[in-house]
Coordinates of C-alpha atoms in Angstrom, one line a residue:
M12 CA 3.2 -13.8 5.2
K13 CA 5.3 -10.7 4.9
L14 CA 3.7 -7.3 4.9
W15 CA 4.8 -5.1 2.1
N16 CA 2.8 -1.8 2.0
S17 CA 4.3 -0.3 5.2
T18 CA 7.1 1.4 3.2
L19 CA 4.9 2.0 0.1
E20 CA 7.8 0.6 -2.1
S21 CA 5.7 -2.1 -3.9
G22 CA 2.8 -1.9 -6.2
F23 CA -0.2 -4.0 -7.1
I24 CA -0.7 -6.2 -10.2
L25 CA -4.0 -5.6 -11.9
V26 CA -5.1 -9.0 -13.3
G27 CA -8.1 -7.7 -15.2
I28 CA -10.5 -9.3 -17.7
L29 CA -8.0 -8.8 -20.6
N30 CA -5.5 -11.1 -18.8
E31 CA -8.1 -13.8 -18.3
S32 CA -10.0 -13.6 -21.6
G33 CA -9.7 -16.4 -24.2
S34 CA -9.4 -13.7 -27.0
P35 CA -7.7 -10.8 -25.2
E36 CA -6.7 -8.9 -28.5
L37 CA -10.4 -8.9 -29.7
L38 CA -11.6 -7.8 -26.3
C39 CA -9.0 -5.1 -26.1
A40 CA -10.1 -3.8 -29.5
I41 CA -13.7 -3.8 -28.4
M42 CA -12.8 -1.9 -25.2
A43 CA -10.8 0.7 -27.2
A44 CA -13.8 1.1 -29.6
L45 CA -16.2 1.6 -26.7
Y46 CA -13.9 4.1 -25.0
M47 CA -13.7 6.1 -28.2
L48 CA -17.5 5.9 -28.5
A49 CA -17.8 7.2 -24.9
L50 CA -15.4 10.1 -25.6
I51 CA -17.1 11.1 -28.8
S52 CA -20.7 10.7 -27.7
N53 CA -20.3 12.3 -24.3
G54 CA -18.1 15.0 -25.7
L55 CA -20.7 15.8 -28.4
L56 CA -23.6 15.8 -26.0
L57 CA -21.7 18.2 -23.7
L58 CA -20.8 20.5 -26.6
V59 CA -24.4 20.6 -27.8
I60 CA -25.8 21.3 -24.3
I61 CA -23.3 24.1 -23.7
T62 CA -23.6 25.8 -27.1
D63 CA -27.3 25.5 -27.9
A64 CA -29.4 28.0 -26.0
R65 CA -32.5 25.9 -26.5
L66 CA -31.0 23.2 -24.2
H67 CA -30.2 25.6 -21.4
V68 CA -32.9 24.1 -19.2
P69 CA -32.6 22.1 -16.0
M70 CA -33.2 18.7 -17.6
Y71 CA -30.3 19.1 -20.0
F72 CA -28.1 20.8 -17.4
L73 CA -28.3 17.6 -15.3
L74 CA -27.8 15.5 -18.4
G75 CA -24.7 17.4 -19.2
Q76 CA -23.4 16.7 -15.7
L77 CA -24.1 13.0 -16.2
S78 CA -22.1 13.0 -19.4
L79 CA -19.2 14.7 -17.7
M80 CA -19.2 12.1 -14.9
D81 CA -19.4 9.2 -17.5
L82 CA -16.5 10.8 -19.4
L83 CA -14.3 11.1 -16.4
F84 CA -15.4 7.7 -14.9
T85 CA -14.4 5.7 -18.0
S86 CA -11.2 7.7 -18.4
V87 CA -10.1 6.8 -14.9
V88 CA -10.1 3.1 -15.8
T89 CA -10.1 2.3 -19.5
P90 CA -6.9 4.0 -20.9
K91 CA -4.7 2.4 -18.3
A92 CA -6.3 -1.0 -18.8
I93 CA -5.7 -0.8 -22.6
V94 CA -2.1 0.6 -22.4
D95 CA -1.2 -2.0 -19.7
F96 CA -2.3 -4.8 -22.0
L97 CA -0.5 -3.5 -25.0
C98 CA 2.7 -2.8 -23.1
R99 CA 2.4 -6.1 -21.1
E100 CA 2.8 -4.1 -17.9
N101 CA 0.0 -4.6 -15.4
T102 CA 1.5 -2.9 -12.3
I103 CA 0.0 0.0 -10.4
T104 CA 1.7 1.8 -7.5
F105 CA 0.2 1.9 -4.1
E106 CA -0.5 5.6 -4.5
G107 CA -1.9 5.1 -8.0
C108 CA -4.2 2.4 -6.7
A109 CA -5.5 4.7 -3.9
L110 CA -6.0 7.5 -6.4
Q111 CA -7.8 5.3 -8.9
M112 CA -10.1 4.0 -6.2
F113 CA -10.8 7.4 -4.8
L114 CA -11.7 8.8 -8.2
A115 CA -13.9 5.8 -9.1
L116 CA -15.7 6.1 -5.8
I117 CA -16.3 9.8 -6.2
L118 CA -17.7 9.5 -9.8
G119 CA -19.8 6.4 -9.0
G120 CA -21.2 8.0 -5.9
A121 CA -21.9 11.3 -7.6
E122 CA -23.7 9.6 -10.5
D123 CA -25.8 7.6 -8.0
L124 CA -27.1 10.8 -6.4
L125 CA -27.4 12.6 -9.7
L126 CA -29.6 9.9 -11.2
A127 CA -32.0 10.4 -8.3
F128 CA -32.0 14.2 -8.8
M129 CA -32.7 13.6 -12.5
A130 CA -35.7 11.5 -11.6
Y131 CA -37.0 14.3 -9.4
D132 CA -36.5 16.7 -12.3
R133 CA -38.8 14.5 -14.5
Y134 CA -41.3 14.1 -11.7
V135 CA -41.6 17.9 -11.3
A136 CA -41.7 18.5 -15.1
I137 CA -44.5 16.0 -15.7
C138 CA -46.5 16.0 -12.4
H139 CA -46.1 19.8 -11.5
P140 CA -45.4 21.6 -14.8
L141 CA -46.6 25.0 -13.6
K142 CA -44.2 24.9 -10.7
Y143 CA -41.3 23.5 -12.7
M144 CA -39.3 26.7 -13.2
V145 CA -39.7 27.6 -9.5
L146 CA -38.7 24.2 -8.1
M147 CA -36.0 23.6 -10.7
R148 CA -34.5 27.1 -10.7
P149 CA -30.8 27.4 -11.5
K150 CA -29.8 27.7 -7.8
A151 CA -31.6 24.5 -7.1
C152 CA -29.9 22.7 -10.0
W153 CA -26.5 23.8 -8.9
L154 CA -27.3 22.7 -5.3
M155 CA -28.2 19.2 -6.6
V156 CA -25.0 18.9 -8.5
A157 CA -22.9 20.3 -5.6
T158 CA -24.6 17.9 -3.2
S159 CA -23.8 14.9 -5.5
W160 CA -20.1 15.8 -5.7
I161 CA -19.6 16.8 -2.1
L162 CA -21.3 13.8 -0.5
A163 CA -19.6 11.4 -2.9
S164 CA -16.2 13.0 -2.2
L165 CA -16.5 12.7 1.5
S166 CA -17.6 9.0 1.3
A167 CA -14.8 8.3 -1.2
L168 CA -12.2 9.9 1.0
G169 CA -13.2 8.0 4.0
H170 CA -13.4 4.6 2.2
T171 CA -10.0 5.1 0.4
M172 CA -8.2 6.1 3.6
Y173 CA -9.6 3.2 5.6
T174 CA -9.1 0.6 2.9
M175 CA -5.5 1.6 2.2
H176 CA -4.5 1.7 5.9
Y177 CA -4.7 -2.1 6.1
P178 CA -1.6 -4.3 6.0
F179 CA -1.5 -6.1 2.6
C180 CA 0.2 -9.4 2.1
K181 CA 2.9 -10.3 -0.4
A182 CA 0.3 -11.7 -2.8
Q183 CA -0.2 -8.4 -4.7
K184 CA -2.4 -9.6 -7.5
I185 CA -5.8 -7.8 -7.7
R186 CA -8.1 -10.0 -9.8
H187 CA -10.0 -7.0 -11.1
L188 CA -10.1 -4.4 -13.8
L189 CA -9.4 -1.5 -11.4
C190 CA -8.6 -0.9 -7.8
E191 CA -11.9 -1.3 -5.9
I192 CA -12.7 -2.0 -2.3
P193 CA -14.0 -5.7 -2.5
P194 CA -11.0 -7.1 -4.5
L195 CA -8.5 -5.1 -2.4
L196 CA -9.9 -6.5 0.9
K197 CA -9.1 -10.0 -0.3
L198 CA -5.4 -9.1 -0.1
V199 CA -5.5 -7.9 3.5
C200 CA -3.6 -9.7 6.2
A201 CA -6.1 -8.8 8.9
D202 CA -9.7 -9.3 10.0
T203 CA -11.8 -7.1 7.7
S204 CA -15.2 -8.5 8.6
R205 CA -16.3 -5.3 10.4
Y206 CA -15.2 -3.1 7.6
E207 CA -16.8 -5.3 5.0
L208 CA -20.1 -4.9 7.0
M209 CA -19.5 -1.2 7.0
V210 CA -19.0 -1.2 3.2
Y211 CA -22.2 -3.2 2.8
V212 CA -24.1 -0.7 5.0
M213 CA -22.7 2.3 3.1
G214 CA -23.5 0.6 -0.2
V215 CA -27.1 0.0 0.9
T216 CA -27.3 3.6 2.4
F217 CA -26.1 5.1 -0.9
L218 CA -27.8 2.9 -3.4
I219 CA -31.1 1.7 -2.0
P220 CA -32.6 5.1 -0.9
S221 CA -31.7 6.7 -4.3
L222 CA -33.1 3.7 -6.2
A223 CA -36.3 3.7 -4.0
F224 CA -36.7 7.5 -4.7
I225 CA -36.3 6.9 -8.4
L226 CA -38.8 4.1 -8.5
S227 CA -41.4 6.0 -6.5
S228 CA -40.9 9.1 -8.7
Y229 CA -41.5 7.1 -11.8
T230 CA -44.5 5.4 -10.3
L231 CA -46.1 8.8 -9.8
I232 CA -45.0 9.9 -13.2
L233 CA -46.7 6.9 -14.9
F234 CA -50.0 7.7 -13.1
S235 CA -49.7 11.3 -14.5
V236 CA -48.7 10.2 -18.0
F237 CA -51.7 7.8 -18.4
H238 CA -54.0 10.7 -17.5
M239 CA -52.6 13.0 -20.1
P240 CA -55.1 14.1 -22.8
S241 CA -52.5 14.5 -25.5
N242 CA -51.1 11.3 -27.2
E243 CA -48.1 13.4 -28.3
G244 CA -47.3 14.6 -24.8
R245 CA -47.8 11.1 -23.4
K246 CA -45.4 9.6 -26.0
K247 CA -42.7 12.3 -25.4
A248 CA -42.9 11.7 -21.6
L249 CA -42.7 8.0 -21.9
I250 CA -39.6 8.2 -24.3
T251 CA -37.8 10.5 -21.8
C252 CA -38.7 8.4 -18.8
S253 CA -37.8 5.1 -20.5
S254 CA -34.4 6.5 -21.5
H255 CA -33.7 7.5 -17.9
L256 CA -34.9 4.1 -16.5
T257 CA -32.7 2.2 -18.9
V258 CA -29.6 4.2 -17.7
V259 CA -30.8 3.7 -14.0
G260 CA -31.1 -0.1 -14.6
M261 CA -27.6 -0.4 -16.1
F262 CA -25.9 1.7 -13.4
Y263 CA -27.7 0.3 -10.3
G264 CA -27.4 -3.3 -11.6
G265 CA -23.6 -3.2 -11.6
A266 CA -23.3 -1.2 -8.4
T267 CA -25.7 -3.5 -6.5
F268 CA -23.8 -6.5 -7.8
M269 CA -20.5 -5.2 -6.5
Y270 CA -21.4 -3.4 -3.2
V271 CA -24.7 -4.8 -2.0
L272 CA -24.7 -8.5 -2.8
P273 CA -22.4 -10.6 -0.4
S274 CA -19.1 -11.7 -2.0
S275 CA -20.1 -15.3 -1.7
F276 CA -22.8 -14.7 -4.3
H277 CA -20.3 -13.7 -7.1
S278 CA -16.9 -14.8 -8.2
P279 CA -13.9 -12.6 -9.2
K280 CA -14.5 -13.5 -12.9
Q281 CA -18.1 -12.2 -12.6
D282 CA -16.8 -9.1 -10.8
N283 CA -14.4 -8.5 -13.7
I284 CA -17.2 -8.7 -16.3
I285 CA -19.5 -6.5 -14.3
S286 CA -16.7 -3.9 -13.9
V287 CA -16.3 -3.7 -17.7
F288 CA -20.0 -3.1 -17.9
Y289 CA -20.3 -0.1 -15.6
T290 CA -16.9 1.5 -16.3
I291 CA -16.8 1.1 -20.1
V292 CA -20.1 -0.1 -21.7
T293 CA -22.5 2.1 -19.7
P294 CA -20.6 5.4 -20.2
A295 CA -20.5 4.6 -24.0
L296 CA -24.2 3.8 -24.2
N297 CA -25.7 6.5 -21.9
P298 CA -25.5 9.4 -24.3
L299 CA -26.9 7.3 -27.2
I300 CA -29.8 6.2 -25.0
Y301 CA -30.6 9.7 -24.0
S302 CA -30.2 11.4 -27.4
L303 CA -31.2 9.0 -30.3
R304 CA -34.9 9.2 -29.5
N305 CA -34.8 12.8 -28.3
K306 CA -35.9 15.2 -31.0
E307 CA -34.6 18.3 -29.1
V308 CA -31.1 16.9 -28.7
M309 CA -30.9 15.5 -32.3
G310 CA -32.1 18.9 -33.6
A311 CA -29.5 20.7 -31.6
L312 CA -26.8 18.3 -32.7
R313 CA -27.7 19.0 -36.4
R314 CA -27.7 22.7 -35.8
V315 CA -24.3 22.7 -34.0
L316 CA -22.6 20.4 -36.5
G317 CA -24.1 22.2 -39.4
K318 CA -22.9 25.5 -38.1
H319 CA -19.3 24.2 -37.6
I320 CA -19.2 22.4 -40.9
F321 CA -20.6 25.5 -42.7
S322 CA -18.1 27.8 -41.0
T323 CA -15.2 25.4 -41.8
Q324 CA -16.2 25.3 -45.5
S325 CA -16.6 29.1 -45.7
T326 CA -12.9 29.5 -44.7
F327 CA -11.7 27.7 -47.9

């Protein structure tokens, strides 16, 4: 087969879930609605956390970073998928594919590490409340966020450069919603077994330690929660922790499916469905999961919206 990416003149064809769905118009409408929900909910949560002084604490600082990552992650993938379907144009340039993969890997990797830091934040708040403001001082919070972004960027850069250096065959169709490593490697005209093993090892290295840290943190948290004398404090802690664990389950479920399970365990169609889940559904639901049962966030949202609505009405 002829190689085509040596001159970078050709592009890929993204054959995503919209092209293989039995009701593509309905699915496109659902994806558009979920994307709008992700923009509005994450945008509102960021606005509330930034403008309300009562939420200027480590827990909500990290939550704001999660909302920012979700907002960027879904924006890297969803608008292009919807526009391509509406315009009947599914191509993406070689450079565009590399950029999309790079950004998706950065945001996914950063969110993976951030969720672990958020679990640590909850562990300190519940198990060591007297040391909370010392262990979670602003410098420590910024260090956590910077670590997430830097490590994810380095990993993403290495994987993007190595994946895109391979010779690709004339069969340019990527049977996936976005440019990701596993579906791209299926188009390579070379032996990728060693690199696939490296991707697996890196996936395990990134995902499993973070997940193990989160689960161990919440095991210790549960022991502390059940020994709390106050029912109100116990209820508040359980609500906060259950919200975080729900988000963790959704994120790590999709990431593990794509990067840890061997490719023989899942089909391209299943990969397409999972990709919709972690690039569109999860970013739309995360802010709702965190805020709907959180009295502090809902109270801050009412104050911020009430202030803006009142100021708008007073101008007329």
